[in-house]
Tab-separated table of C-alpha atoms in Angstrom:
chain	number	residue	atom	x	y	z
Z	1266	MET	CA	16.873	11.881	5.348
Z	1267	GLU	CA	13.097	12.172	5.868
Z	1268	MET	CA	11.442	13.264	2.634
Z	1269	LEU	CA	8.057	13.830	4.281
Z	1270	SER	CA	7.202	14.449	7.917
Z	1271	LEU	CA	3.870	15.021	9.654
Z	1272	SER	CA	4.130	16.153	13.272
Z	1273	HIS	CA	1.021	16.198	15.497
Z	1274	VAL	CA	-1.186	17.164	12.559
Z	1275	ALA	CA	-4.882	17.821	13.188
Z	1276	LYS	CA	-7.745	18.810	10.898
Z	1277	ASN	CA	-11.204	20.050	11.824
Z	1278	PHE	CA	-14.146	20.776	9.548
Z	1279	GLY	CA	-16.362	22.930	11.698
Z	1280	GLY	CA	-17.087	20.925	14.829
Z	1281	LYS	CA	-15.959	17.634	13.282
Z	1282	GLN	CA	-12.387	16.489	13.898
Z	1283	VAL	CA	-11.233	14.416	10.926
Z	1284	LEU	CA	-7.548	14.031	11.882
Z	1285	ARG	CA	-5.986	14.275	15.334
Z	1286	ASP	CA	-2.356	14.097	16.423
Z	1287	VAL	CA	-1.169	12.387	13.206
Z	1288	SER	CA	2.615	11.903	13.165
Z	1289	PHE	CA	4.755	9.836	10.796
Z	1290	SER	CA	7.862	10.261	8.621
Z	1291	VAL	CA	8.691	8.886	5.174
Z	1292	PRO	CA	12.397	8.173	4.481
Z	1293	GLU	CA	13.919	8.878	1.065
Z	1294	HIS	CA	13.595	6.235	-1.674
Z	1295	THR	CA	10.992	4.134	0.103
Z	1296	VAL	CA	7.433	3.144	-0.722
Z	1297	TYR	CA	5.394	4.154	2.316
Z	1298	GLY	CA	1.935	2.681	2.756
Z	1299	PHE	CA	-0.683	5.042	4.172
Z	1300	VAL	CA	-3.404	2.586	5.080
Z	1301	GLY	CA	-6.951	2.997	6.302
Z	1302	GLN	CA	-10.587	2.254	5.653
Z	1303	ASN	CA	-12.574	4.453	3.292
Z	1304	GLY	CA	-13.341	7.664	5.164
Z	1305	ALA	CA	-10.412	7.307	7.579
Z	1306	GLY	CA	-8.949	10.679	6.520
Z	1307	LYS	CA	-6.219	9.605	4.072
Z	1308	THR	CA	-7.267	11.950	1.258
Z	1309	THR	CA	-7.656	14.848	3.692
Z	1310	ALA	CA	-4.079	14.289	4.893
Z	1311	MET	CA	-2.794	14.203	1.309
Z	1312	LYS	CA	-4.554	17.445	0.443
Z	1313	MET	CA	-2.837	19.095	3.407
Z	1314	ILE	CA	0.543	17.735	2.260
Z	1315	LEU	CA	-0.185	19.393	-1.101
Z	1316	GLY	CA	-1.150	22.667	0.594
Z	1317	LEU	CA	-4.724	22.438	-0.708
Z	1318	LEU	CA	-6.166	22.396	2.813
Z	1319	ALA	CA	-4.967	24.271	5.869
Z	1320	VAL	CA	-3.921	22.280	8.926
Z	1321	SER	CA	-5.831	22.917	12.141
Z	1322	GLY	CA	-2.745	22.043	14.168
Z	1323	GLY	CA	0.738	20.574	13.846
Z	1324	GLU	CA	3.255	20.876	11.016
Z	1325	ILE	CA	4.017	19.180	7.687
Z	1326	THR	CA	7.414	19.358	5.982
Z	1327	VAL	CA	8.577	18.132	2.565
Z	1328	ASN	CA	12.338	17.708	2.157
Z	1329	GLY	CA	12.759	19.776	5.330
Z	1330	MET	CA	10.652	22.688	4.026
Z	1331	PRO	CA	7.370	23.586	5.800
Z	1332	VAL	CA	4.151	23.229	3.798
Z	1333	ARG	CA	1.994	26.356	3.801
Z	1334	TYR	CA	-1.648	26.471	2.696
Z	1335	GLY	CA	-2.054	28.594	-0.434
Z	1336	ASN	CA	1.704	29.248	-0.650
Z	1337	THR	CA	3.231	25.967	-1.753
Z	1338	PRO	CA	6.791	26.109	-3.139
Z	1339	THR	CA	7.102	22.545	-1.760
Z	1340	ASN	CA	4.784	21.373	-4.553
Z	1341	ARG	CA	7.673	21.803	-6.983
Z	1342	LEU	CA	9.098	18.703	-5.287
Z	1343	ILE	CA	5.889	16.661	-5.516
Z	1344	GLY	CA	4.230	14.539	-8.199
Z	1345	TYR	CA	0.579	13.657	-7.589
Z	1346	LEU	CA	-1.571	10.804	-8.891
Z	1347	PRO	CA	-5.243	11.125	-7.852
Z	1348	ASP	CA	-7.483	8.072	-7.639
Z	1349	VAL	CA	-9.173	9.040	-10.934
Z	1350	PRO	CA	-6.701	10.969	-13.148
Z	1351	GLU	CA	-8.165	13.052	-15.981
Z	1352	PHE	CA	-6.605	13.739	-19.394
Z	1353	TYR	CA	-7.365	15.446	-22.683
Z	1354	PRO	CA	-9.022	12.489	-24.446
Z	1355	TYR	CA	-8.075	13.578	-27.986
Z	1356	MET	CA	-4.330	13.335	-27.258
Z	1357	THR	CA	-2.052	10.307	-27.526
Z	1358	PRO	CA	0.164	9.436	-24.508
Z	1359	SER	CA	3.255	11.006	-26.070
Z	1360	GLU	CA	1.337	14.165	-27.035
Z	1361	TYR	CA	0.011	14.516	-23.507
Z	1362	LEU	CA	3.431	14.105	-21.884
Z	1363	ARG	CA	4.989	16.563	-24.342
Z	1364	PHE	CA	2.254	19.030	-23.386
Z	1365	CYS	CA	3.118	18.527	-19.683
Z	1366	GLY	CA	6.769	19.268	-20.462
Z	1367	GLU	CA	5.945	22.384	-22.477
Z	1368	ILE	CA	3.745	23.996	-19.823
Z	1369	SER	CA	6.441	23.313	-17.196
Z	1370	GLY	CA	9.067	25.107	-19.324
Z	1371	MET	CA	11.289	22.068	-19.837
Z	1372	PRO	CA	13.785	22.266	-22.756
Z	1373	VAL	CA	12.597	20.560	-25.964
Z	1374	LYS	CA	15.386	17.964	-26.042
Z	1375	GLU	CA	14.754	16.997	-22.446
Z	1376	ILE	CA	11.002	16.724	-23.100
Z	1377	LYS	CA	11.608	14.206	-25.888
Z	1378	SER	CA	13.993	12.018	-23.889
Z	1379	ARG	CA	11.831	12.187	-20.755
Z	1380	CYS	CA	8.712	11.188	-22.707
Z	1381	GLU	CA	10.475	8.158	-24.154
Z	1382	GLU	CA	11.915	7.168	-20.768
Z	1383	LEU	CA	8.592	7.377	-18.918
Z	1384	LEU	CA	6.505	5.704	-21.618
Z	1385	ARG	CA	8.932	2.755	-21.450
Z	1386	LEU	CA	8.655	2.698	-17.655
Z	1387	VAL	CA	4.843	2.455	-17.733
Z	1388	GLY	CA	4.674	0.152	-20.766
Z	1389	LEU	CA	2.993	2.619	-23.160
Z	1390	GLU	CA	5.921	3.272	-25.514
Z	1391	LYS	CA	4.163	1.565	-28.467
Z	1392	GLU	CA	0.707	2.974	-27.756
Z	1393	LYS	CA	-0.391	5.364	-30.535
Z	1394	HIS	CA	-4.137	5.436	-29.828
Z	1395	ARG	CA	-5.945	8.405	-28.327
Z	1396	ILE	CA	-6.435	8.457	-24.560
Z	1397	LYS	CA	-10.238	8.387	-24.899
Z	1398	GLY	CA	-10.029	4.683	-25.763
Z	1399	PHE	CA	-7.799	3.746	-22.825
Z	1400	SER	CA	-8.773	1.290	-20.101
Z	1401	ARG	CA	-8.709	2.370	-16.448
Z	1402	GLY	CA	-5.393	0.591	-15.979
Z	1403	MET	CA	-3.789	2.331	-18.963
Z	1404	LYS	CA	-4.951	5.706	-17.648
Z	1405	GLN	CA	-3.455	4.959	-14.237
Z	1406	ARG	CA	-0.120	4.060	-15.861
Z	1407	LEU	CA	-0.164	7.273	-17.883
Z	1408	GLY	CA	-1.020	9.128	-14.675
Z	1409	VAL	CA	2.130	7.755	-13.042
Z	1410	ALA	CA	4.191	8.907	-16.043
Z	1411	GLN	CA	2.682	12.398	-15.824
Z	1412	ALA	CA	3.283	12.567	-12.044
Z	1413	LEU	CA	6.930	11.556	-12.498
Z	1414	PHE	CA	7.578	13.874	-15.452
Z	1415	GLY	CA	9.217	16.689	-13.485
Z	1416	ARG	CA	11.474	14.277	-11.541
Z	1417	PRO	CA	9.717	14.895	-8.201
Z	1418	LYS	CA	11.388	14.018	-4.927
Z	1419	LEU	CA	8.028	12.793	-3.581
Z	1420	LEU	CA	5.309	10.927	-5.493
Z	1421	ILE	CA	1.875	10.892	-3.829
Z	1422	CYS	CA	-0.570	8.221	-5.017
Z	1423	ASP	CA	-4.139	8.354	-3.705
Z	1424	GLU	CA	-5.806	4.906	-3.917
Z	1425	PRO	CA	-4.230	4.190	-7.342
Z	1426	THR	CA	-5.230	0.494	-7.492
Z	1427	SER	CA	-8.726	0.609	-5.974
Z	1428	ALA	CA	-10.663	0.124	-9.218
Z	1429	LEU	CA	-8.181	-2.017	-11.178
Z	1430	ASP	CA	-8.435	-5.695	-12.025
Z	1431	PRO	CA	-5.710	-8.055	-10.688
Z	1432	ALA	CA	-3.544	-7.733	-13.821
Z	1433	GLY	CA	-3.805	-3.939	-13.815
Z	1434	ARG	CA	-3.014	-3.767	-10.112
Z	1435	LYS	CA	0.114	-5.875	-10.523
Z	1436	GLU	CA	1.324	-3.741	-13.446
Z	1437	LEU	CA	0.859	-0.527	-11.471
Z	1438	LEU	CA	2.479	-1.905	-8.303
Z	1439	ASP	CA	5.508	-3.036	-10.316
Z	1440	ILE	CA	5.802	0.467	-11.807
Z	1441	LEU	CA	5.689	2.091	-8.348
Z	1442	THR	CA	8.334	-0.320	-7.080
Z	1443	ALA	CA	10.604	0.672	-9.978
Z	1444	ALA	CA	9.834	4.379	-9.401
Z	1445	LYS	CA	11.340	4.405	-5.903
Z	1446	GLU	CA	14.795	4.271	-7.510
Z	1447	GLU	CA	14.322	7.906	-8.502
Z	1448	THR	CA	11.769	9.175	-5.989
Z	1449	THR	CA	9.979	8.541	-2.683
Z	1450	VAL	CA	6.443	7.142	-2.856
Z	1451	LEU	CA	3.572	7.800	-0.451
Z	1452	PHE	CA	1.005	5.152	-1.343
Z	1453	SER	CA	-2.527	5.539	0.033
Z	1454	THR	CA	-4.691	2.417	-0.025
Z	1455	HIS	CA	-7.228	0.267	1.805
Z	1456	ILE	CA	-6.037	-2.884	-0.029
Z	1457	LEU	CA	-3.682	-4.538	2.456
Z	1458	SER	CA	-2.299	-7.110	0.018
Z	1459	ASP	CA	-0.912	-4.209	-2.052
Z	1460	VAL	CA	0.914	-2.931	1.025
Z	1461	GLU	CA	2.503	-6.339	1.602
Z	1462	HIS	CA	3.528	-6.460	-2.062
Z	1463	ILE	CA	5.462	-3.185	-2.367
Z	1464	CYS	CA	5.719	-1.135	0.844
Z	1465	ASP	CA	8.862	-0.755	2.946
Z	1466	GLU	CA	7.077	0.981	5.815
Z	1467	MET	CA	3.477	1.820	6.654
Z	1468	ALA	CA	1.120	3.694	8.939
Z	1469	PHE	CA	-2.419	2.519	9.781
Z	1470	LEU	CA	-4.921	5.370	10.063
Z	1471	HIS	CA	-8.065	4.627	12.074
Z	1472	GLU	CA	-10.737	7.159	13.051
Z	1473	GLY	CA	-8.371	10.034	12.320
Z	1474	LYS	CA	-5.471	8.708	14.412
Z	1475	ILE	CA	-2.393	6.597	13.647
Z	1476	ALA	CA	-3.201	3.196	15.153
Z	1477	LEU	CA	0.260	1.728	14.446
Z	1478	LYS	CA	3.246	2.333	12.196
Z	1479	GLY	CA	6.636	0.880	11.300
Z	1480	SER	CA	8.323	-1.444	8.820
Z	1481	LEU	CA	6.447	-4.467	7.494
Z	1482	ASP	CA	8.382	-6.784	9.827
Z	1483	GLU	CA	7.871	-4.521	12.841
Z	1484	VAL	CA	4.148	-4.319	12.244
Z	1485	ARG	CA	3.797	-8.075	11.786
Z	1486	LYS	CA	5.545	-8.684	15.113
Z	1487	LEU	CA	2.730	-6.789	16.823
Z	1488	LYS	CA	0.358	-9.683	16.109
Z	1489	LYS	CA	-0.619	-11.138	19.453
Z	1490	ALA	CA	-0.152	-14.756	18.381
Z	1491	SER	CA	0.561	-16.631	15.180
Z	1492	ALA	CA	-1.634	-19.567	14.194
Z	1493	VAL	CA	-0.302	-23.022	13.287
Z	1494	THR	CA	-1.750	-25.452	10.726
Z	1495	VAL	CA	-1.434	-29.171	11.504
Z	1496	GLU	CA	-2.182	-31.608	8.667
Z	1497	MET	CA	-2.555	-35.284	9.541
Z	1498	GLU	CA	-2.113	-38.229	7.185
Z	1499	GLN	CA	-5.195	-40.206	8.258
Z	1500	PRO	CA	-8.754	-38.825	8.576
Z	1501	GLU	CA	-9.362	-40.857	11.745
Z	1502	ASP	CA	-6.273	-39.314	13.354
Z	1503	THR	CA	-7.587	-35.831	12.487
Z	1504	LYS	CA	-10.902	-36.684	14.136
Z	1505	ALA	CA	-9.204	-38.044	17.263
Z	1506	LEU	CA	-6.985	-34.963	17.518
Z	1507	ARG	CA	-9.934	-32.619	17.322
Z	1508	GLN	CA	-11.835	-34.592	19.949
Z	1509	ALA	CA	-8.843	-34.336	22.301
Z	1510	PHE	CA	-8.376	-30.604	21.601
Z	1511	PRO	CA	-11.834	-29.095	20.893
Z	1512	PHE	CA	-10.377	-25.601	20.381
Z	1513	LEU	CA	-8.819	-26.706	17.058
Z	1514	ARG	CA	-10.643	-25.464	13.948
Z	1515	ALA	CA	-11.067	-27.310	10.655
Z	1516	ALA	CA	-8.833	-25.796	7.953
Z	1517	GLY	CA	-9.275	-28.172	5.010
Z	1518	LYS	CA	-9.075	-31.895	4.407
Z	1519	ASN	CA	-7.238	-33.510	7.351
Z	1520	SER	CA	-6.009	-30.044	8.411
Z	1521	LEU	CA	-6.646	-28.286	11.718
Z	1522	LEU	CA	-5.854	-24.707	12.759
Z	1523	LEU	CA	-4.313	-24.012	16.158
Z	1524	GLU	CA	-4.862	-20.333	16.980
Z	1525	GLU	CA	-3.263	-20.576	20.437
Z	1526	ALA	CA	0.289	-21.151	19.193
Z	1527	GLU	CA	1.676	-21.436	22.728
Z	1528	ARG	CA	-0.161	-24.775	23.062
Z	1529	LEU	CA	1.744	-26.355	20.165
Z	1530	PRO	CA	4.195	-28.344	22.402
Z	1531	GLU	CA	1.243	-29.921	24.212
Z	1532	LEU	CA	-0.326	-30.861	20.883
Z	1533	LEU	CA	2.884	-32.336	19.471
Z	1534	HIS	CA	3.508	-34.343	22.636
Z	1535	TRP	CA	0.013	-35.881	22.363
Z	1536	ILE	CA	0.584	-36.777	18.680
Z	1537	ALA	CA	4.045	-38.248	19.369
Z	1538	ASP	CA	2.752	-40.445	22.229
Z	1539	ARG	CA	0.292	-42.043	19.810
Z	1540	ARG	CA	2.749	-42.165	16.906
Z	1541	TYR	CA	0.239	-40.557	14.546
Z	1542	PRO	CA	1.801	-39.741	11.138
Z	1543	VAL	CA	1.857	-36.001	10.371
Z	1544	MET	CA	1.921	-34.583	6.845
Z	1545	ARG	CA	2.617	-30.949	7.680
Z	1546	ILE	CA	3.020	-28.468	10.523
Z	1547	GLU	CA	3.159	-24.881	9.302
Z	1548	ARG	CA	3.298	-21.608	11.203
Z	1549	GLN	CA	1.052	-19.010	9.583
Z	1550	GLU	CA	2.576	-15.624	8.750
Z	1551	ALA	CA	0.881	-12.737	10.487
Z	1552	ASP	CA	-1.648	-11.315	8.028
Z	1553	LEU	CA	-1.959	-7.535	7.775
Z	1554	GLU	CA	-5.722	-7.761	7.398
Z	1555	ASP	CA	-6.078	-9.814	10.586
Z	1556	LEU	CA	-3.699	-7.468	12.373
Z	1557	PHE	CA	-5.602	-4.389	11.273
Z	1558	MET	CA	-8.894	-5.899	12.436
Z	1559	GLU	CA	-7.197	-6.738	15.751
Z	1560	VAL	CA	-5.903	-3.171	16.140
Z	1561	VAL	CA	-9.214	-1.484	15.345
Z	1562	GLY	CA	-11.058	-3.908	17.600
Z	1563	LYS	CA	-13.195	-5.745	15.073
């Protein structure tokens, strides 16, 4: 079942069209990467999914129910983590989560067990300090716990790793991967390595339109050609190879990069005729960053 669906969605602000004909669907229990440069329209799309902005055209559904601006029963199914979550700084993590449970009307026993469960999930179960002393990464982890508190069917994360250090990013990505066991995650980001790390499917947003979408494997197959690295044993053989094939690029000590992969048989035949020893021939995986630059024409 599709947990989230956008069908031909458009958004105008006055005479400026921010989104046009945006369509994609997010299956249940997946992590879906919503990828684009800063200013591409990702946050605008998320605000429309939350019913905080009206669509200018098209339709959005959550769990099969239409989203309506200003009348949002679908938000009962959604947990939301903004890029910079805010908390009451004088509270501890457990106090804050208990407060979230109380204002939502959850039974006391369930509040206690849910607090313990989520604090373990985000690695804050032993943290007794007040939130005002938390690092950015700790606040993001607490934000995930708060967003998951009501057992949402859809978790929306808006650029959650953009300001984190490598350790903090890894911690948060691992938490989101674990969270898909109980929910569906829409993960907005411009960091393509994060998409490769945790996403099952993705959509690239460029200049307000979906440039491409699909599973990670499907998107990688769209790369026009894969490069090949050839590493020779002897420096003089590397030099001779590059003289014979000037289109090869240096890629490290005794290594050359062949970007026109279809010419590999010609290259190997030339090496074999001269019996040059080869250390390594490796096909390069299609890189999402290169692919995105290829798609947007940069």
